[in-house]
Amino acid sequence: MAIARKRQVSLVDTKYYHCISRCVRRAFLCGEDHFTGQSYEHRRGWVEDKLLELAKIFCIDVCAYAVMSNHTHLVLYVDDKKANRLNDKAIVIRWHKLCKGTLLTQKYIQGEKLSKAELIFFNQTVKQYRERLSSISWFMRLLNENIARRANKEDNCSGRFWEGRFKSQALLDEAALVACMAYVDLNPIRAKMANTPEDSDYTSVQKRLTYAKDDKQTKKLLRFAGVPRQIMPKGLPFELKSYLELVELTGRVMQEDKRGYINNMNLPLLERLNISPENWVKLTTQFTRVFHGAVGRPSSQASYCENLNRKRRADLSNCEKLLA
């Protein structure tokens, strides 16, 4: 039985979540339809552009993404502290970039004075907008609705475009986070759509590599903040160089004729997270097969289930085997 979305998100335990959306139609979301010979490759650009556009408006950062032929993978970071820190005007301005808002919010932005009664309703509306701007459900809803409408218009049809609601997984610790990010970034290579990370179009790893050539980090994605330390700035708790090397080496290991390489390489990120090379390969090639619910070490699972008042821990045995 599917678990309600509100019982999957616990920002007390983690702000990182893996989201998957699948196309429901026979034709590919973005690739080439072998039945008609028509190419929908340009739609991958639609998804990437809209995703990065929404990330600038929402208080949600993109850690990793891969736009495939018939599905998309996202790893998101919910910055609820930022949403609470923004003033009312900033919240309304951001929401108006997404939707029209209400007569009261339009009146407020135009500088008109609100009566006491109007202020009560206005404050309730702003509170609602503030919650929505840090909501994964709203983020995914606006992303998928936009793509569905554009695709339906292009196909001159109506009806469902996505396979129900998106699927979500909580990533409870660093080991789960880095494994899932590498799994997402290497999806095109696993599917034989690309030979190298830099050739993997419409992925976060390609975008990061483009900027890394100039020793920079892209501002469109959540930055790498380096190894965890006492005063930790906002960002992924890894070094960019180590992560990119890890993705490259993992991509080589996934090819049968180069499996021996991993035994001769030093992988500092794996060593720090205490994940064996064998388990790493399984994590980054079978992540969604092995895990169906929240992912993390047993200690992380215990806190997550307690805060959401859930008795059953999904995939506990696989977490113990691969991440412990």
XYZ file of C-alpha atoms in Angstrom:
324
model
C 0.000 0.000 0.000
C 1.291 3.468 -0.889
C 2.406 5.652 2.015
C 0.914 9.148 2.277
C 3.363 11.876 1.263
C 3.169 13.604 4.653
C 4.297 10.338 6.275
C 7.408 10.222 4.071
C 8.753 13.723 4.700
C 10.372 14.451 8.064
C 12.531 17.548 7.887
C 13.680 16.913 11.458
C 15.524 13.816 10.244
C 16.593 14.850 6.733
C 16.167 17.609 4.177
C 17.272 15.391 1.267
C 14.765 13.467 -0.878
C 14.944 11.374 -4.057
C 11.952 11.906 -6.380
C 11.019 9.881 -9.472
C 8.353 10.641 -12.093
C 7.464 8.217 -14.900
C 5.666 8.828 -18.178
C 2.401 6.886 -18.553
C 2.129 6.879 -22.363
C 3.397 4.300 -24.821
C 5.532 6.959 -26.502
C 8.694 8.075 -24.750
C 8.650 11.238 -22.683
C 11.644 12.695 -24.488
C 13.311 10.087 -26.664
C 12.436 8.729 -30.086
C 9.135 6.937 -30.590
C 10.125 3.816 -32.537
C 6.485 3.268 -33.552
C 6.032 6.604 -35.340
C 9.685 7.570 -35.825
C 9.011 10.970 -34.237
C 11.622 12.383 -31.862
C 10.668 13.977 -28.550
C 14.245 14.640 -27.501
C 13.635 18.379 -27.141
C 11.331 17.704 -24.179
C 14.327 16.780 -22.061
C 15.324 20.428 -22.355
C 11.847 21.458 -21.228
C 12.216 19.437 -18.034
C 15.732 20.669 -17.269
C 14.868 24.334 -17.886
C 11.677 24.231 -15.804
C 13.408 22.321 -12.997
C 16.180 24.910 -12.654
C 13.697 27.769 -13.011
C 11.576 26.434 -10.130
C 14.672 25.921 -7.974
C 15.361 29.676 -8.149
C 11.835 30.461 -6.900
C 11.188 27.702 -4.367
C 13.157 27.292 -1.146
C 14.251 23.939 -2.544
C 17.680 23.231 -4.022
C 18.538 20.645 -6.669
C 21.395 18.310 -5.673
C 21.251 15.956 -8.660
C 19.004 15.214 -11.621
C 18.800 13.065 -14.721
C 16.152 13.513 -17.421
C 15.764 10.142 -19.107
C 13.631 9.020 -22.063
C 10.558 8.010 -20.060
C 11.273 9.140 -16.488
C 13.091 11.720 -14.407
C 15.239 11.416 -11.270
C 15.713 14.313 -8.846
C 17.577 14.645 -5.555
C 16.206 17.683 -3.710
C 17.204 19.630 -0.596
C 14.394 21.367 1.325
C 15.589 24.687 2.778
C 12.714 25.317 5.189
C 14.885 27.713 7.235
C 15.156 29.988 4.220
C 11.371 29.911 3.746
C 10.860 30.967 7.371
C 13.534 33.659 7.083
C 12.022 35.453 4.061
C 9.720 38.392 4.788
C 6.105 38.505 3.621
C 6.842 40.622 0.552
C 9.582 38.262 -0.648
C 7.246 35.286 -0.205
C 4.447 36.939 -2.202
C 6.801 38.051 -4.989
C 8.154 34.512 -5.329
C 4.670 32.989 -5.413
C 3.481 35.468 -8.034
C 6.241 34.179 -10.324
C 4.453 30.822 -10.157
C 0.759 31.763 -9.909
C -1.416 34.865 -10.048
C -2.084 34.928 -6.316
C -5.212 36.504 -4.815
C -6.775 39.956 -5.066
C -5.316 40.762 -1.640
C -1.770 39.711 -2.517
C -1.979 41.669 -5.779
C -3.240 44.676 -3.843
C -0.384 44.324 -1.317
C 2.304 44.163 -4.030
C 0.875 47.289 -5.702
C 1.418 49.148 -2.411
C -2.246 49.603 -1.513
C -3.132 49.681 2.178
C -5.045 46.683 3.558
C -7.792 46.959 6.169
C -7.581 45.023 9.437
C -9.998 42.410 8.131
C -8.057 42.087 4.881
C -4.777 41.735 6.805
C -6.138 38.685 8.634
C -6.864 36.889 5.368
C -3.633 38.185 3.824
C -1.517 36.771 6.668
C -3.230 33.392 6.336
C -2.500 33.391 2.602
C 1.171 34.306 3.101
C 1.539 31.508 5.660
C 0.140 29.095 3.094
C 2.493 30.377 0.380
C 5.455 30.083 2.754
C 4.645 26.419 3.388
C 4.174 25.723 -0.309
C 7.546 27.243 -1.238
C 9.271 24.602 0.880
C 6.972 21.749 -0.178
C 8.312 18.956 -2.390
C 4.753 18.105 -3.415
C 4.135 21.614 -4.754
C 7.532 21.694 -6.435
C 6.878 18.418 -8.261
C 3.292 19.385 -9.026
C 4.263 22.609 -10.807
C 7.124 20.893 -12.631
C 5.068 17.955 -13.891
C 1.928 19.960 -14.698
C 3.906 22.353 -16.871
C 5.552 19.559 -18.867
C 2.266 17.650 -19.204
C 0.411 20.683 -20.578
C 3.180 21.469 -23.084
C 3.349 17.838 -24.223
C -0.439 17.553 -24.551
C -0.526 20.743 -26.605
C 2.246 19.478 -28.849
C 0.561 16.066 -29.249
C -2.851 17.706 -29.719
C -4.432 15.474 -27.107
C -5.562 15.425 -23.474
C -5.363 13.028 -20.580
C -2.740 11.775 -18.181
C 0.905 12.250 -19.056
C 2.622 11.092 -15.853
C 2.170 7.750 -14.094
C 0.192 8.880 -11.054
C 2.031 10.885 -8.410
C 5.800 11.032 -8.165
C 7.619 8.600 -5.903
C 9.676 9.929 -3.020
C 12.488 8.479 -0.875
C 14.006 10.097 2.204
C 17.821 10.041 2.204
C 18.646 9.870 5.892
C 22.432 10.213 6.010
C 25.535 11.028 3.967
C 25.989 7.460 2.748
C 22.439 7.319 1.353
C 22.789 10.803 -0.144
C 26.047 10.230 -2.037
C 24.939 6.780 -3.248
C 21.656 8.144 -4.582
C 23.297 11.147 -6.243
C 25.799 8.908 -8.025
C 22.976 6.532 -9.025
C 21.054 9.456 -10.551
C 24.071 11.000 -12.305
C 25.076 7.642 -13.824
C 21.602 6.757 -15.142
C 22.375 7.669 -18.794
C 25.551 5.573 -18.732
C 23.698 2.593 -17.268
C 21.057 2.986 -19.998
C 23.789 3.243 -22.704
C 22.605 6.722 -23.619
C 26.077 8.155 -22.926
C 29.649 6.911 -22.634
C 31.003 9.381 -20.083
C 29.586 11.752 -17.421
C 30.492 14.808 -19.512
C 28.510 13.339 -22.446
C 25.460 12.653 -20.257
C 23.072 15.316 -21.527
C 20.441 16.790 -19.220
C 22.141 15.625 -16.031
C 23.510 17.481 -13.024
C 26.928 15.854 -13.368
C 27.364 17.267 -16.875
C 26.435 20.750 -15.652
C 28.834 20.482 -12.694
C 31.664 19.287 -14.936
C 31.151 22.216 -17.316
C 31.808 24.663 -14.486
C 34.468 22.511 -12.808
C 36.725 22.978 -15.835
C 37.134 26.597 -14.704
C 37.412 25.642 -11.007
C 33.899 26.943 -10.369
C 30.627 25.591 -9.043
C 27.330 26.237 -10.794
C 24.901 28.437 -8.869
C 21.949 26.555 -10.359
C 22.579 23.493 -8.182
C 23.241 23.046 -4.471
C 26.968 23.613 -4.059
C 29.459 21.206 -2.502
C 30.546 22.607 0.877
C 33.400 20.162 1.551
C 33.915 17.651 4.342
C 31.685 18.075 7.447
C 33.122 20.399 10.083
C 32.006 22.222 13.201
C 30.874 25.384 11.435
C 29.305 23.971 8.282
C 27.973 26.306 5.563
C 24.938 25.337 3.535
C 25.799 22.758 0.898
C 26.491 19.119 0.179
C 28.813 17.607 2.846
C 31.406 16.392 0.307
C 34.206 17.806 -1.809
C 33.252 18.395 -5.444
C 36.522 16.944 -6.753
C 36.114 13.755 -4.706
C 32.508 13.322 -5.835
C 33.297 13.797 -9.538
C 36.185 11.327 -9.298
C 33.902 8.875 -7.533
C 31.265 9.135 -10.279
C 33.914 8.637 -12.969
C 35.399 5.565 -11.273
C 31.978 4.083 -10.577
C 31.032 4.516 -14.217
C 34.103 2.510 -15.201
C 33.367 -0.253 -12.709
C 29.886 -0.637 -14.149
C 31.439 -1.718 -17.469
C 32.265 -5.412 -17.509
C 35.621 -5.024 -19.248
C 36.906 -2.574 -16.614
C 35.694 -4.100 -13.360
C 39.188 -4.634 -12.019
C 39.936 -0.919 -11.844
C 38.181 -0.294 -8.548
C 40.527 -2.535 -6.564
C 43.544 -0.429 -7.566
C 42.003 2.966 -6.902
C 41.869 4.992 -3.720
C 38.340 6.250 -3.063
C 38.547 8.654 -0.095
C 34.819 9.424 -0.092
C 33.905 5.749 0.154
C 36.482 5.155 2.858
C 35.163 8.066 4.899
C 31.604 6.773 4.615
C 32.728 3.199 5.315
C 31.085 1.661 2.234
C 32.824 -1.293 0.638
C 33.536 -1.137 -3.136
C 31.269 -4.151 -3.712
C 28.347 -2.542 -1.872
C 28.988 0.763 -3.660
C 28.584 -0.849 -7.077
C 25.280 -2.387 -6.020
C 24.049 0.897 -4.548
C 24.820 2.911 -7.664
C 23.405 0.414 -10.156
C 20.348 -0.916 -8.297
C 19.358 1.901 -5.914
C 15.627 1.912 -6.688
C 15.467 -1.897 -6.855
C 17.119 -2.370 -3.479
C 15.346 0.492 -1.674
C 11.671 1.426 -1.890
C 11.284 3.642 1.183
C 13.548 5.874 3.264
C 17.253 5.094 2.868
C 19.893 5.381 5.572
C 21.843 3.539 8.239
C 19.794 1.710 10.918
C 20.413 4.494 13.459
C 19.045 7.079 11.021
C 16.044 4.863 10.246
C 15.150 4.611 13.957
C 14.927 8.386 14.429
C 13.044 8.893 11.144
C 10.376 6.262 11.971
C 9.993 7.577 15.514
C 9.370 11.151 14.355
C 6.796 9.999 11.783
C 5.220 7.537 14.232
C 5.878 4.598 11.920
C 6.412 1.139 13.403
C 7.612 -0.649 10.270
C 11.045 0.162 8.860
C 11.123 -0.448 5.114
C 14.270 -2.005 3.593
C 15.948 -2.281 7.007
C 17.805 -5.477 6.109
C 19.215 -3.941 2.906
C 20.239 -0.780 4.779
C 22.047 -2.920 7.367
C 23.743 -4.972 4.664
C 24.821 -2.176 2.309
C 25.160 0.958 4.473
C 25.935 -0.201 8.017
